[in-house]
């Protein structure tokens, strides 16, 4: 079976800034893929290209065997996208937010799915509470539920855990594993190395380029027995800086 996401030699510029410089990477179906890098590395740009919200200046982007920028309607049905500053409607309740997202995705019979998502996320007891009255962790779980209401095959999560407390982060990861077990492909970006460790595979991005990619354990072992992923990052950066 083909990859879920395939970027080949992708370049993207914003005026004089080259945000991605010939990025090549692939995400397999059914994996939990991590796009890892500091602020400005190009994570959001890569995710927006995958979601069809931007077009590359050079190279190609394929998502579930389609061109995401061209097959926009199809993408909306099959892919869920959680933007970095996700927007829930504060004056709408949990139920109403989910209904709103279902409608955006053209799903009218979402009630069973909604109840199932509220169950998994443990938000059911709060369903009539307004979104602006929820804790940070609950907002984030609601945002994830909204991303999944149309039963996508693939979800793109842009820094979903940034600024969330450690306990909520752990809960969020538990949820992700449950959705992964249901066969959903997940790509998420993060700046946290402990989260990178939990991914099946990662791409370490730096200034629009791929520094290293693969299974976290293999990347670590390729450096030395007791290396952390952060060590790999630092080592690759050092080699990069000495090569002309
Ligand atoms: N709309 C934009 N206009 C100009 N420059 C941008 C824009 N969006 C991102 N950039 C620049 O592109 C680079 C990559 O940004 P981004 O993809 O947001 O990285 P990340 O998500 O990893 O922080 C950065 O140098 C950023 O300043
Ligand atoms: Mg970003």
XYZ file of C-alpha atoms and ligand atoms in Angstrom:
272
model
C 0.000 0.000 0.000
C 1.214 3.506 -0.727
C 2.305 5.963 1.955
C -0.312 8.121 3.689
C 1.755 11.249 3.074
C 4.601 11.765 0.643
C 6.615 14.955 0.288
C 9.225 14.957 -2.439
C 11.712 17.806 -2.765
C 9.229 20.302 -1.376
C 10.232 23.949 -1.326
C 8.021 26.696 0.064
C 8.826 30.396 0.232
C 7.150 33.354 1.874
C 8.669 36.294 0.059
C 12.382 36.156 0.813
C 12.009 33.490 3.524
C 12.510 29.939 2.363
C 10.493 28.003 4.950
C 11.072 24.555 3.404
C 14.184 23.774 1.402
C 13.633 20.603 -0.581
C 11.960 18.497 2.079
C 11.490 14.802 1.307
C 9.655 12.593 3.800
C 6.958 9.937 3.937
C 4.405 8.861 6.527
C 3.110 5.283 6.455
C -0.531 4.419 6.972
C -1.420 3.633 10.553
C 1.592 5.248 12.150
C 2.052 7.970 14.733
C 4.496 10.250 12.980
C 6.246 13.134 14.700
C 7.407 16.297 12.988
C 10.005 17.574 15.428
C 11.735 20.934 15.467
C 12.150 24.272 17.170
C 10.081 27.349 16.339
C 10.680 28.375 12.750
C 11.829 24.907 11.634
C 9.007 24.709 9.080
C 6.566 22.359 10.854
C 3.434 24.455 10.338
C 4.333 25.120 6.718
C 4.746 21.373 6.099
C 1.404 20.608 7.772
C -0.426 23.336 5.850
C 0.964 21.880 2.617
C -0.245 18.416 3.679
C -3.671 19.839 4.428
C -3.869 21.500 1.023
C -3.972 24.995 2.526
C -0.750 25.948 0.739
C 0.795 24.864 -2.552
C 4.503 24.065 -2.828
C 6.748 26.302 -4.951
C 8.621 23.193 -6.070
C 8.339 19.466 -5.465
C 5.258 17.390 -4.862
C 2.878 16.687 -2.003
C 0.690 13.570 -2.030
C -1.783 12.749 0.714
C -3.723 9.462 0.597
C -2.787 9.273 -3.100
C -4.210 12.689 -3.930
C -2.991 16.222 -4.466
C -4.334 17.902 -1.314
C -4.416 21.413 -2.803
C -6.392 20.239 -5.812
C -8.765 17.704 -4.246
C -9.820 20.016 -1.499
C -13.326 18.714 -0.999
C -12.168 15.137 -0.803
C -9.465 16.170 1.665
C -12.016 17.832 3.923
C -13.849 14.522 4.093
C -10.905 12.208 4.661
C -8.473 14.331 6.664
C -8.788 16.116 10.009
C -6.670 19.190 10.680
C -5.991 20.817 14.023
C -4.227 24.114 13.527
C -1.583 25.406 15.914
C -3.896 27.984 17.412
C -7.033 25.936 17.151
C -10.226 27.857 17.491
C -13.132 26.531 19.429
C -16.159 28.733 19.799
C -16.066 29.955 23.371
C -19.725 30.846 23.563
C -20.811 27.467 22.202
C -21.126 24.367 24.391
C -19.093 21.193 23.882
C -22.028 19.640 22.020
C -22.498 22.709 19.847
C -18.811 22.899 18.955
C -18.864 19.283 17.790
C -22.069 19.889 15.813
C -20.465 22.928 14.197
C -17.393 20.986 13.075
C -19.567 18.127 11.809
C -21.481 20.592 9.662
C -18.300 22.163 8.275
C -17.327 18.681 7.125
C -20.767 18.043 5.670
C -21.717 15.323 8.153
C -25.346 15.384 9.220
C -25.612 12.079 11.098
C -22.900 12.599 13.650
C -24.754 11.968 16.908
C -23.496 8.448 17.491
C -19.969 9.461 16.619
C -20.226 12.488 18.917
C -21.352 10.373 21.856
C -18.540 7.919 21.237
C -15.962 10.730 21.113
C -17.336 12.347 24.262
C -17.085 8.959 25.940
C -13.480 8.333 24.931
C -12.405 11.859 25.869
C -14.406 11.722 29.127
C -16.069 14.998 28.231
C -19.611 13.575 28.338
C -20.481 14.970 31.810
C -19.622 18.489 30.614
C -21.338 18.463 27.239
C -23.553 21.454 27.989
C -20.682 23.559 29.336
C -19.453 26.460 27.224
C -16.026 25.977 25.696
C -14.657 29.120 27.352
C -15.475 27.591 30.749
C -13.274 24.534 30.146
C -9.744 23.920 31.444
C -6.841 23.951 28.975
C -6.658 20.151 28.899
C -10.393 19.821 28.285
C -10.312 22.390 25.487
C -7.570 20.454 23.829
C -9.509 17.179 24.091
C -12.563 18.893 22.655
C -10.481 20.228 19.774
C -9.262 16.692 19.097
C -12.844 15.397 19.174
C -13.848 18.113 16.667
C -10.982 17.015 14.393
C -12.280 13.435 14.466
C -16.044 13.921 14.203
C -16.166 13.200 10.459
C -14.244 9.931 10.895
C -11.146 10.895 8.921
C -8.471 8.356 7.887
C -5.702 10.779 8.738
C -5.340 13.608 11.232
C -2.780 16.416 11.126
C -2.155 17.948 14.548
C -0.018 21.069 14.732
C 1.556 21.330 18.194
C -1.567 20.092 19.969
C 0.178 19.852 23.341
C 2.123 23.115 23.414
C 1.397 24.999 26.613
C -0.666 22.189 28.126
C 0.136 20.915 31.618
C 2.026 17.584 31.941
C -0.921 15.566 33.243
C -3.195 16.716 30.438
C -0.420 15.999 27.969
C -0.177 12.434 29.221
C -3.969 12.014 28.951
C -3.896 13.437 25.462
C -1.268 10.903 24.452
C -3.404 8.089 25.823
C -6.208 9.302 23.592
C -3.925 9.412 20.594
C -2.920 5.779 21.162
C -6.576 4.801 21.287
C -7.292 6.491 17.978
C -4.154 4.970 16.516
C -5.397 1.526 17.577
C -8.573 2.259 15.625
C -6.457 2.524 12.484
C -6.244 6.302 12.119
C -2.966 7.677 10.799
C -1.645 10.522 12.945
C 0.899 13.156 12.096
C 1.688 15.645 14.825
C 4.253 18.351 15.268
C 5.916 19.059 18.569
C 8.885 20.810 20.085
C 8.959 18.332 23.003
C 11.568 15.592 22.794
C 9.721 13.280 25.211
C 6.821 13.300 22.752
C 9.146 12.573 19.854
C 10.182 9.404 21.704
C 6.596 8.146 21.671
C 6.232 8.330 17.900
C 6.661 5.320 15.616
C 8.849 7.487 13.390
C 9.990 11.079 13.380
C 11.416 13.708 11.062
C 13.792 16.127 12.768
C 13.466 19.463 10.991
C 15.846 22.371 11.167
C 15.482 25.568 9.157
C 13.351 23.904 6.518
C 15.564 20.868 6.079
C 15.392 17.286 7.274
C 18.228 16.722 9.746
C 17.379 13.091 10.437
C 14.442 10.748 10.152
C 13.324 7.300 11.240
C 12.398 5.312 14.336
C 13.492 7.106 17.523
C 15.253 3.997 18.904
C 17.222 3.507 15.687
C 18.189 7.153 15.518
C 19.486 6.997 19.072
C 21.344 3.714 18.515
C 22.967 5.121 15.389
C 24.710 7.716 17.547
C 25.607 5.664 20.623
C 24.033 3.242 23.090
C 22.927 5.799 25.684
C 22.095 8.671 23.342
C 18.843 10.629 23.633
C 16.964 11.995 20.633
C 18.122 15.431 21.650
C 21.739 14.197 21.384
C 20.959 13.023 17.855
C 19.569 16.437 17.018
C 22.630 18.201 18.394
C 25.053 15.792 16.690
C 23.375 16.170 13.303
C 23.368 19.931 13.684
C 27.095 19.885 14.424
C 27.895 17.782 11.329
C 25.675 19.983 9.239
C 27.523 23.103 10.391
C 30.936 21.703 9.471
C 29.885 20.580 6.002
C 30.089 23.409 3.455
N 2.949 33.772 6.502
C 4.279 33.897 6.606
N 4.940 34.932 6.066
C 6.283 35.060 6.162
N 7.090 34.166 6.757
C 6.494 33.089 7.313
C 5.067 32.890 7.273
N 4.787 31.733 7.905
C 5.967 31.244 8.325
N 6.991 32.038 7.966
C 8.427 31.799 8.223
O 8.745 30.511 7.706
C 9.603 29.807 8.577
C 8.942 28.507 9.016
O 7.816 28.817 9.792
P 6.792 27.721 10.324
O 6.425 26.809 9.218
O 5.695 28.446 10.997
O 7.694 26.930 11.374
P 7.308 26.204 12.754
O 5.880 25.797 12.653
O 8.243 25.037 12.832
O 7.552 27.182 13.845
C 9.920 30.767 9.716
O 11.123 31.423 9.401
C 8.748 31.721 9.704
O 9.119 32.977 10.201
Mg 4.305 26.106 13.894
